[in-house]
Every structure is written in C-alpha cells, then in structure tokens.
PDB file of C-alpha atoms and ligand atoms in Angstrom:
ATOM      1  CA  MET A  87      22.107 -29.969 -24.459  1.00 45.00           C
ATOM      2  CA  SER A  88      23.298 -28.780 -27.814  1.00 64.00           C
ATOM      3  CA  ASP A  89      24.378 -25.351 -26.581  1.00 93.00           C
ATOM      4  CA  ARG A  90      26.918 -26.757 -24.151  1.00 97.00           C
ATOM      5  CA  VAL A  91      30.317 -25.146 -24.498  1.00 98.00           C
ATOM      6  CA  ARG A  92      32.716 -27.320 -26.464  1.00 98.00           C
ATOM      7  CA  THR A  93      35.635 -27.839 -24.122  1.00 98.00           C
ATOM      8  CA  ALA A  94      39.081 -29.388 -24.476  1.00 98.00           C
ATOM      9  CA  VAL A  95      41.154 -30.531 -21.506  1.00 98.00           C
ATOM     10  CA  MET A  96      44.947 -30.423 -21.827  1.00 98.00           C
ATOM     11  CA  ILE A  97      46.968 -32.790 -19.619  1.00 98.00           C
ATOM     12  CA  SER A  98      50.511 -34.081 -19.217  1.00 97.00           C
ATOM     13  CA  GLY A  99      50.096 -37.015 -16.872  1.00 94.00           C
ATOM     14  CA  ARG A 100      47.871 -38.727 -14.331  1.00 93.00           C
ATOM     15  CA  GLY A 101      44.651 -36.927 -15.259  1.00 96.00           C
ATOM     16  CA  SER A 102      42.732 -37.128 -11.987  1.00 97.00           C
ATOM     17  CA  ASN A 103      41.343 -33.618 -12.505  1.00 98.00           C
ATOM     18  CA  LEU A 104      40.360 -34.693 -16.012  1.00 98.00           C
ATOM     19  CA  ASP A 105      38.366 -37.540 -14.429  1.00 97.00           C
ATOM     20  CA  ALA A 106      36.589 -35.088 -12.137  1.00 98.00           C
ATOM     21  CA  LEU A 107      35.726 -32.865 -15.113  1.00 98.00           C
ATOM     22  CA  ILE A 108      34.486 -35.801 -17.196  1.00 98.00           C
ATOM     23  CA  ALA A 109      32.288 -36.967 -14.311  1.00 97.00           C
ATOM     24  CA  ALA A 110      30.859 -33.487 -13.759  1.00 98.00           C
ATOM     25  CA  SER A 111      30.178 -32.933 -17.435  1.00 97.00           C
ATOM     26  CA  ALA A 112      28.084 -36.106 -17.507  1.00 94.00           C
ATOM     27  CA  GLU A 113      25.608 -34.431 -15.131  1.00 96.00           C
ATOM     28  CA  PRO A 114      22.481 -33.096 -16.779  1.00 94.00           C
ATOM     29  CA  GLY A 115      22.581 -29.333 -17.157  1.00 95.00           C
ATOM     30  CA  PHE A 116      26.369 -29.026 -16.873  1.00 98.00           C
ATOM     31  CA  PRO A 117      27.216 -26.128 -19.228  1.00 98.00           C
ATOM     32  CA  ALA A 118      30.426 -27.592 -20.699  1.00 98.00           C
ATOM     33  CA  ARG A 119      30.871 -30.673 -22.833  1.00 98.00           C
ATOM     34  CA  ILE A 120      34.329 -32.231 -23.025  1.00 98.00           C
ATOM     35  CA  VAL A 121      34.898 -32.953 -26.689  1.00 98.00           C
ATOM     36  CA  GLN A 122      38.669 -33.427 -26.744  1.00 98.00           C
ATOM     37  CA  VAL A 123      41.654 -34.270 -24.554  1.00 98.00           C
ATOM     38  CA  LEU A 124      45.131 -33.210 -25.679  1.00 98.00           C
ATOM     39  CA  SER A 125      48.477 -34.127 -24.183  1.00 98.00           C
ATOM     40  CA  ASN A 126      52.101 -33.300 -24.887  1.00 98.00           C
ATOM     41  CA  ASN A 127      52.964 -36.684 -23.374  1.00 97.00           C
ATOM     42  CA  PRO A 128      51.983 -39.825 -25.314  1.00 97.00           C
ATOM     43  CA  GLU A 129      52.260 -41.825 -22.066  1.00 97.00           C
ATOM     44  CA  ALA A 130      49.772 -39.682 -20.154  1.00 97.00           C
ATOM     45  CA  ALA A 131      47.411 -42.024 -18.316  1.00 95.00           C
ATOM     46  CA  GLY A 132      44.506 -39.665 -18.832  1.00 95.00           C
ATOM     47  CA  LEU A 133      44.491 -40.286 -22.611  1.00 97.00           C
ATOM     48  CA  ALA A 134      43.254 -43.856 -22.249  1.00 95.00           C
ATOM     49  CA  ARG A 135      40.694 -42.839 -19.666  1.00 94.00           C
ATOM     50  CA  ALA A 136      39.340 -40.148 -21.980  1.00 96.00           C
ATOM     51  CA  ARG A 137      39.043 -42.644 -24.829  1.00 96.00           C
ATOM     52  CA  ALA A 138      37.248 -45.061 -22.533  1.00 95.00           C
ATOM     53  CA  ALA A 139      34.751 -42.272 -21.872  1.00 94.00           C
ATOM     54  CA  GLY A 140      34.239 -41.854 -25.627  1.00 96.00           C
ATOM     55  CA  ILE A 141      36.211 -38.603 -25.875  1.00 98.00           C
ATOM     56  CA  GLU A 142      38.674 -37.899 -28.674  1.00 98.00           C
ATOM     57  CA  ALA A 143      42.157 -37.992 -27.154  1.00 98.00           C
ATOM     58  CA  LEU A 144      45.305 -36.940 -28.996  1.00 98.00           C
ATOM     59  CA  ALA A 145      48.938 -36.830 -27.994  1.00 98.00           C
ATOM     60  CA  VAL A 146      51.245 -34.359 -29.699  1.00 98.00           C
ATOM     61  CA  ASP A 147      54.700 -35.176 -28.358  1.00 98.00           C
ATOM     62  CA  HIS A 148      56.626 -31.953 -27.791  1.00 97.00           C
ATOM     63  CA  ARG A 149      60.053 -33.575 -28.054  1.00 97.00           C
ATOM     64  CA  PRO A 150      60.432 -33.635 -31.866  1.00 97.00           C
ATOM     65  CA  PHE A 151      59.786 -29.874 -31.875  1.00 97.00           C
ATOM     66  CA  LYS A 152      62.905 -29.298 -29.707  1.00 95.00           C
ATOM     67  CA  GLN A 153      63.089 -25.597 -28.761  1.00 94.00           C
ATOM     68  CA  ASP A 154      60.293 -24.519 -31.103  1.00 97.00           C
ATOM     69  CA  ARG A 155      57.469 -24.398 -28.581  1.00 97.00           C
ATOM     70  CA  GLU A 156      55.234 -22.369 -30.855  1.00 97.00           C
ATOM     71  CA  ALA A 157      55.447 -24.959 -33.636  1.00 98.00           C
ATOM     72  CA  HIS A 158      54.266 -27.596 -31.159  1.00 98.00           C
ATOM     73  CA  GLU A 159      51.417 -25.371 -30.041  1.00 98.00           C
ATOM     74  CA  ARG A 160      50.380 -24.682 -33.642  1.00 98.00           C
ATOM     75  CA  VAL A 161      49.675 -28.405 -34.014  1.00 98.00           C
ATOM     76  CA  LEU A 162      47.672 -28.381 -30.775  1.00 98.00           C
ATOM     77  CA  ASP A 163      45.824 -25.292 -31.945  1.00 98.00           C
ATOM     78  CA  GLN A 164      44.925 -26.951 -35.254  1.00 98.00           C
ATOM     79  CA  ALA A 165      43.456 -29.898 -33.343  1.00 98.00           C
ATOM     80  CA  LEU A 166      41.458 -27.527 -31.148  1.00 98.00           C
ATOM     81  CA  GLN A 167      40.133 -25.678 -34.197  1.00 98.00           C
ATOM     82  CA  ALA A 168      39.260 -28.934 -35.958  1.00 98.00           C
ATOM     83  CA  ALA A 169      37.188 -29.991 -32.944  1.00 98.00           C
ATOM     84  CA  ARG A 170      35.519 -26.541 -32.826  1.00 98.00           C
ATOM     85  CA  VAL A 171      36.681 -26.069 -29.256  1.00 98.00           C
ATOM     86  CA  GLU A 172      35.437 -22.938 -27.483  1.00 98.00           C
ATOM     87  CA  LEU A 173      37.084 -23.326 -24.074  1.00 98.00           C
ATOM     88  CA  VAL A 174      40.351 -24.951 -22.967  1.00 98.00           C
ATOM     89  CA  ALA A 175      40.871 -26.301 -19.441  1.00 98.00           C
ATOM     90  CA  LEU A 176      44.488 -26.977 -18.475  1.00 98.00           C
ATOM     91  CA  ALA A 177      44.577 -29.824 -15.953  1.00 98.00           C
ATOM     92  CA  GLY A 178      48.136 -30.695 -15.025  1.00 97.00           C
ATOM     93  CA  TYR A 179      49.496 -29.483 -18.371  1.00 97.00           C
ATOM     94  CA  MET A 180      53.136 -29.137 -17.418  1.00 94.00           C
ATOM     95  CA  ARG A 181      54.471 -26.886 -20.173  1.00 95.00           C
ATOM     96  CA  VAL A 182      54.607 -23.129 -20.060  1.00 93.00           C
ATOM     97  CA  LEU A 183      52.598 -21.814 -23.007  1.00 97.00           C
ATOM     98  CA  THR A 184      53.929 -19.199 -25.411  1.00 97.00           C
ATOM     99  CA  PRO A 185      52.457 -15.692 -25.605  1.00 97.00           C
ATOM    100  CA  TRP A 186      51.163 -16.678 -29.055  1.00 98.00           C
ATOM    101  CA  PHE A 187      49.039 -19.561 -27.736  1.00 98.00           C
ATOM    102  CA  VAL A 188      47.935 -17.653 -24.636  1.00 98.00           C
ATOM    103  CA  GLY A 189      46.892 -14.704 -26.810  1.00 98.00           C
ATOM    104  CA  ARG A 190      45.007 -16.940 -29.178  1.00 98.00           C
ATOM    105  CA  TRP A 191      42.976 -18.447 -26.305  1.00 98.00           C
ATOM    106  CA  ALA A 192      42.702 -15.309 -24.183  1.00 97.00           C
ATOM    107  CA  GLY A 193      39.441 -15.317 -22.228  1.00 97.00           C
ATOM    108  CA  ARG A 194      38.863 -18.912 -23.333  1.00 98.00           C
ATOM    109  CA  MET A 195      41.459 -20.837 -21.309  1.00 98.00           C
ATOM    110  CA  ILE A 196      41.554 -21.742 -17.602  1.00 98.00           C
ATOM    111  CA  ASN A 197      44.061 -23.525 -15.366  1.00 98.00           C
ATOM    112  CA  ILE A 198      44.133 -25.211 -11.971  1.00 98.00           C
ATOM    113  CA  HIS A 199      47.071 -24.569  -9.664  1.00 98.00           C
ATOM    114  CA  PRO A 200      47.795 -26.283  -6.336  1.00 98.00           C
ATOM    115  CA  SER A 201      48.122 -23.217  -4.088  1.00 98.00           C
ATOM    116  CA  LEU A 202      46.122 -20.234  -2.954  1.00 98.00           C
ATOM    117  CA  LEU A 203      47.387 -17.818  -5.605  1.00 98.00           C
ATOM    118  CA  PRO A 204      48.944 -15.312  -5.661  1.00 98.00           C
ATOM    119  CA  ALA A 205      50.862 -17.250  -2.986  1.00 98.00           C
ATOM    120  CA  PHE A 206      53.198 -19.977  -4.256  1.00 98.00           C
ATOM    121  CA  PRO A 207      53.074 -19.826  -8.051  1.00 97.00           C
ATOM    122  CA  GLY A 208      55.323 -22.334  -9.835  1.00 96.00           C
ATOM    123  CA  LEU A 209      56.339 -25.868  -8.916  1.00 96.00           C
ATOM    124  CA  HIS A 210      56.682 -27.871  -5.669  1.00 98.00           C
ATOM    125  CA  THR A 211      53.999 -25.845  -3.922  1.00 98.00           C
ATOM    126  CA  HIS A 212      53.277 -28.368  -1.151  1.00 98.00           C
ATOM    127  CA  ALA A 213      56.904 -28.607   0.009  1.00 98.00           C
ATOM    128  CA  ARG A 214      57.236 -24.816  -0.143  1.00 98.00           C
ATOM    129  CA  VAL A 215      54.052 -24.323   1.898  1.00 98.00           C
ATOM    130  CA  LEU A 216      55.395 -26.672   4.600  1.00 98.00           C
ATOM    131  CA  GLN A 217      58.782 -24.977   4.539  1.00 98.00           C
ATOM    132  CA  ALA A 218      57.129 -21.585   5.017  1.00 98.00           C
ATOM    133  CA  GLY A 219      55.135 -22.844   8.013  1.00 98.00           C
ATOM    134  CA  CYS A 220      51.715 -21.973   6.540  1.00 98.00           C
ATOM    135  CA  THR A 221      48.660 -23.338   8.335  1.00 98.00           C
ATOM    136  CA  ILE A 222      46.321 -22.929   5.351  1.00 98.00           C
ATOM    137  CA  HIS A 223      46.928 -24.136   1.805  1.00 98.00           C
ATOM    138  CA  GLY A 224      44.646 -24.886  -1.120  1.00 98.00           C
ATOM    139  CA  CYS A 225      44.081 -24.564  -4.837  1.00 98.00           C
ATOM    140  CA  THR A 226      43.042 -21.971  -7.384  1.00 98.00           C
ATOM    141  CA  VAL A 227      41.346 -21.990 -10.781  1.00 98.00           C
ATOM    142  CA  HIS A 228      42.147 -18.936 -12.880  1.00 98.00           C
ATOM    143  CA  TRP A 229      41.885 -17.588 -16.390  1.00 98.00           C
ATOM    144  CA  VAL A 230      45.204 -17.989 -18.190  1.00 98.00           C
ATOM    145  CA  THR A 231      47.131 -14.852 -19.021  1.00 97.00           C
ATOM    146  CA  GLU A 232      50.769 -14.409 -20.008  1.00 94.00           C
ATOM    147  CA  GLY A 233      52.221 -14.494 -16.479  1.00 91.00           C
ATOM    148  CA  VAL A 234      52.754 -18.021 -15.145  1.00 91.00           C
ATOM    149  CA  ASP A 235      50.004 -18.889 -12.615  1.00 94.00           C
ATOM    150  CA  ALA A 236      48.658 -15.352 -12.862  1.00 94.00           C
ATOM    151  CA  GLY A 237      45.353 -14.226 -14.350  1.00 96.00           C
ATOM    152  CA  PRO A 238      41.933 -13.437 -12.886  1.00 98.00           C
ATOM    153  CA  ILE A 239      40.779 -15.950 -10.283  1.00 98.00           C
ATOM    154  CA  LEU A 240      37.605 -17.959 -10.921  1.00 98.00           C
ATOM    155  CA  GLY A 241      37.588 -19.788  -7.606  1.00 98.00           C
ATOM    156  CA  GLN A 242      39.660 -21.063  -4.706  1.00 98.00           C
ATOM    157  CA  ALA A 243      39.342 -23.784  -2.066  1.00 98.00           C
ATOM    158  CA  ASP A 244      41.379 -23.937   1.110  1.00 98.00           C
ATOM    159  CA  VAL A 245      42.553 -26.916   3.130  1.00 98.00           C
ATOM    160  CA  PRO A 246      44.229 -27.038   6.555  1.00 98.00           C
ATOM    161  CA  VAL A 247      47.905 -27.879   6.881  1.00 98.00           C
ATOM    162  CA  LEU A 248      48.295 -30.444   9.673  1.00 98.00           C
ATOM    163  CA  ALA A 249      51.246 -30.654  12.045  1.00 97.00           C
ATOM    164  CA  ASP A 250      52.409 -34.036  10.754  1.00 97.00           C
ATOM    165  CA  ASP A 251      51.894 -33.318   7.048  1.00 98.00           C
ATOM    166  CA  THR A 252      54.453 -34.338   4.466  1.00 98.00           C
ATOM    167  CA  PRO A 253      54.431 -32.879   0.943  1.00 98.00           C
ATOM    168  CA  ASP A 254      52.637 -36.064  -0.192  1.00 98.00           C
ATOM    169  CA  SER A 255      49.928 -36.050   2.475  1.00 98.00           C
ATOM    170  CA  LEU A 256      49.309 -32.364   1.853  1.00 98.00           C
ATOM    171  CA  ALA A 257      49.210 -32.902  -1.923  1.00 98.00           C
ATOM    172  CA  ALA A 258      46.600 -35.644  -1.487  1.00 98.00           C
ATOM    173  CA  ARG A 259      44.371 -33.348   0.625  1.00 98.00           C
ATOM    174  CA  VAL A 260      44.719 -30.482  -1.864  1.00 98.00           C
ATOM    175  CA  LEU A 261      43.972 -32.830  -4.766  1.00 98.00           C
ATOM    176  CA  GLN A 262      40.625 -33.778  -3.223  1.00 98.00           C
ATOM    177  CA  ALA A 263      39.807 -30.079  -3.013  1.00 98.00           C
ATOM    178  CA  GLU A 264      40.892 -29.641  -6.654  1.00 98.00           C
ATOM    179  CA  HIS A 265      38.453 -32.322  -7.747  1.00 98.00           C
ATOM    180  CA  ARG A 266      35.589 -30.429  -6.096  1.00 98.00           C
ATOM    181  CA  LEU A 267      36.703 -26.955  -7.199  1.00 99.00           C
ATOM    182  CA  TYR A 268      37.572 -27.509 -10.850  1.00 99.00           C
ATOM    183  CA  PRO A 269      34.130 -28.667 -12.040  1.00 98.00           C
ATOM    184  CA  GLN A 270      32.490 -25.670 -10.328  1.00 98.00           C
ATOM    185  CA  CYS A 271      34.931 -23.283 -11.985  1.00 98.00           C
ATOM    186  CA  LEU A 272      34.676 -24.949 -15.382  1.00 98.00           C
ATOM    187  CA  ALA A 273      30.920 -24.446 -15.165  1.00 98.00           C
ATOM    188  CA  LYS A 274      31.461 -20.763 -14.330  1.00 98.00           C
ATOM    189  CA  ALA A 275      33.879 -20.291 -17.225  1.00 98.00           C
ATOM    190  CA  ALA A 276      31.547 -22.089 -19.637  1.00 98.00           C
ATOM    191  CA  GLU A 277      28.680 -19.812 -18.595  1.00 97.00           C
ATOM    192  CA  ALA A 278      30.914 -16.817 -19.326  1.00 97.00           C
ATOM    193  CA  VAL A 279      31.792 -18.164 -22.776  1.00 97.00           C
ATOM    194  CA  ARG A 280      28.144 -18.950 -23.454  1.00 96.00           C
ATOM    195  CA  LEU A 281      27.089 -15.392 -22.566  1.00 95.00           C
ATOM    196  CA  ARG A 282      29.675 -13.996 -24.946  1.00 94.00           C
ATOM    197  CA  ARG A 283      28.315 -16.133 -27.807  1.00 90.00           C
ATOM    198  CA  ALA A 284      25.073 -14.181 -27.908  1.00 76.00           C
TER     199      ALA A 284
HETATM  200  C1  GRF B 549      47.328 -31.012  -9.957  1.00 93.13           C
HETATM  201  O1  GRF B 549      47.811 -30.870  -8.645  1.00 93.13           O
HETATM  202  C2  GRF B 549      47.182 -29.663 -10.605  1.00 93.13           C
HETATM  203  O2  GRF B 549      46.790 -28.655  -9.718  1.00 93.13           O
HETATM  204  C3  GRF B 549      48.577 -29.393 -11.085  1.00 93.13           C
HETATM  205  O3  GRF B 549      49.037 -30.650 -11.547  1.00 93.13           O
HETATM  206  C4  GRF B 549      48.356 -31.680 -10.871  1.00 93.13           C
HETATM  207  C5  GRF B 549      47.701 -32.533 -11.906  1.00 93.13           C
HETATM  208  O4  GRF B 549      47.136 -33.713 -11.375  1.00 93.13           O
HETATM  209  N1  GRF B 549      48.585 -28.331 -12.068  1.00 93.13           N
HETATM  210  P1  GRF B 549      46.222 -34.623 -12.287  1.00 93.13           P
HETATM  211  O5  GRF B 549      46.991 -34.955 -13.555  1.00 93.13           O
HETATM  212  O6  GRF B 549      44.960 -33.863 -12.590  1.00 93.13           O
HETATM  213  O7  GRF B 549      45.953 -35.851 -11.474  1.00 93.13           O
END
C-alpha cells in the first residue's frame, strides 16, 4: 500500500521489539511501513536483522560527539529526513533525547517502556517492581514528550508477577507482552499520522 506511513525504528541493542514490528508490518493492510532502522550503537544486533529484511539500517555512534547530544541527533534527524520518515518508533533506544529532537518529532514519535506507566519510569523496572511487592506489572507504549517516560499513552498490557519471579523471569514475561503490544500501538499511531496528512 503506497499510503503506508513511512516509519523509522530507533534501537540501541538486541532489537527484539524491532523484529516484532518488522513482522507485523509485513502483514497486508498494516498501516506503517518500516523504511529505516537507526542506532546509536554500531554493535546493535538489530541492525543486521533489519538489513536482512531489506531495510536500510544506519549506525550513528554517539561517542565521537561526546557531550554534544544535539549534534548527534542532528545527524540522526538528517537521516530521517533523507528517508522521508513520518513516524519514529523508539524500541530500546537507550539515550535520553534532547528537547530539540523531541520537539522536532512531537506527535510523530512513540516509545515502548517496560512498566505500567506512570508507575516505574526509568531503568531497572523489573527489579524495582519486585522490590515494591507489586503483583501486576506490564508495559506501555506512549507518545514521546519532553519528560522521560511521560507522554500520552497509546496502549498498555499487563502481566502477573509470580511468587518465584526474578528480574530476568519477569523481564522475559513482560517482553512477550511488549511484542504483542507494540505492533498494535504502532498501527494506532500510524493511523493518527495518516489522518493528519489529509
Ligand atoms: C525493552 O524491554 C523495551 O521496553 C525497553 O528496552 C528493551 C528493548 O528490548 N525500552 P529489545 O532491544 O527490543 O529486545
């Protein structure tokens, strides 16, 4: 479908959510088309998998930019513009974005976070959930705004916390839920972008 929303996925590592998004976008009628994968980490495993799926995949190492995060993001932004990207999906992109980049992609960028936001923003969510004695945990997809792990929620999925869970066993259960949730939410976001085109 030629009117599918041109989507970039930004990753830093493993890329299992990227895989789920690539698989979903291969379904007929899926409203987003993944046209580009960007990473700040040249070693990110997801880059090779994207290339194997025929998707342009670029690494822009953040390290040479030192403290100048915006300069790094300007290079990413140029790549996004060059690929005529309309929607950005952050999938395990482990760098906090500057207000400049967030503002530039406002209403056009989504993120997945491994907790039921607004509970447990930030890192190490699974260990913190266990520490707090929660019986329910899960994941959230949200539009990206300036606050870290804030922004309007597109969808959530919950999973039970079991008595013998470790952070790793809980992470694995949440990750399965992420792989179901993210494609649904990407579709929702792409429909929103498509409506705004008109
Ligand atoms: C996921 O748990 C995601 O929610 C978090 O980082 C992890 C990325 O995993 N933001 P992967 O790279 O998609 O496998």
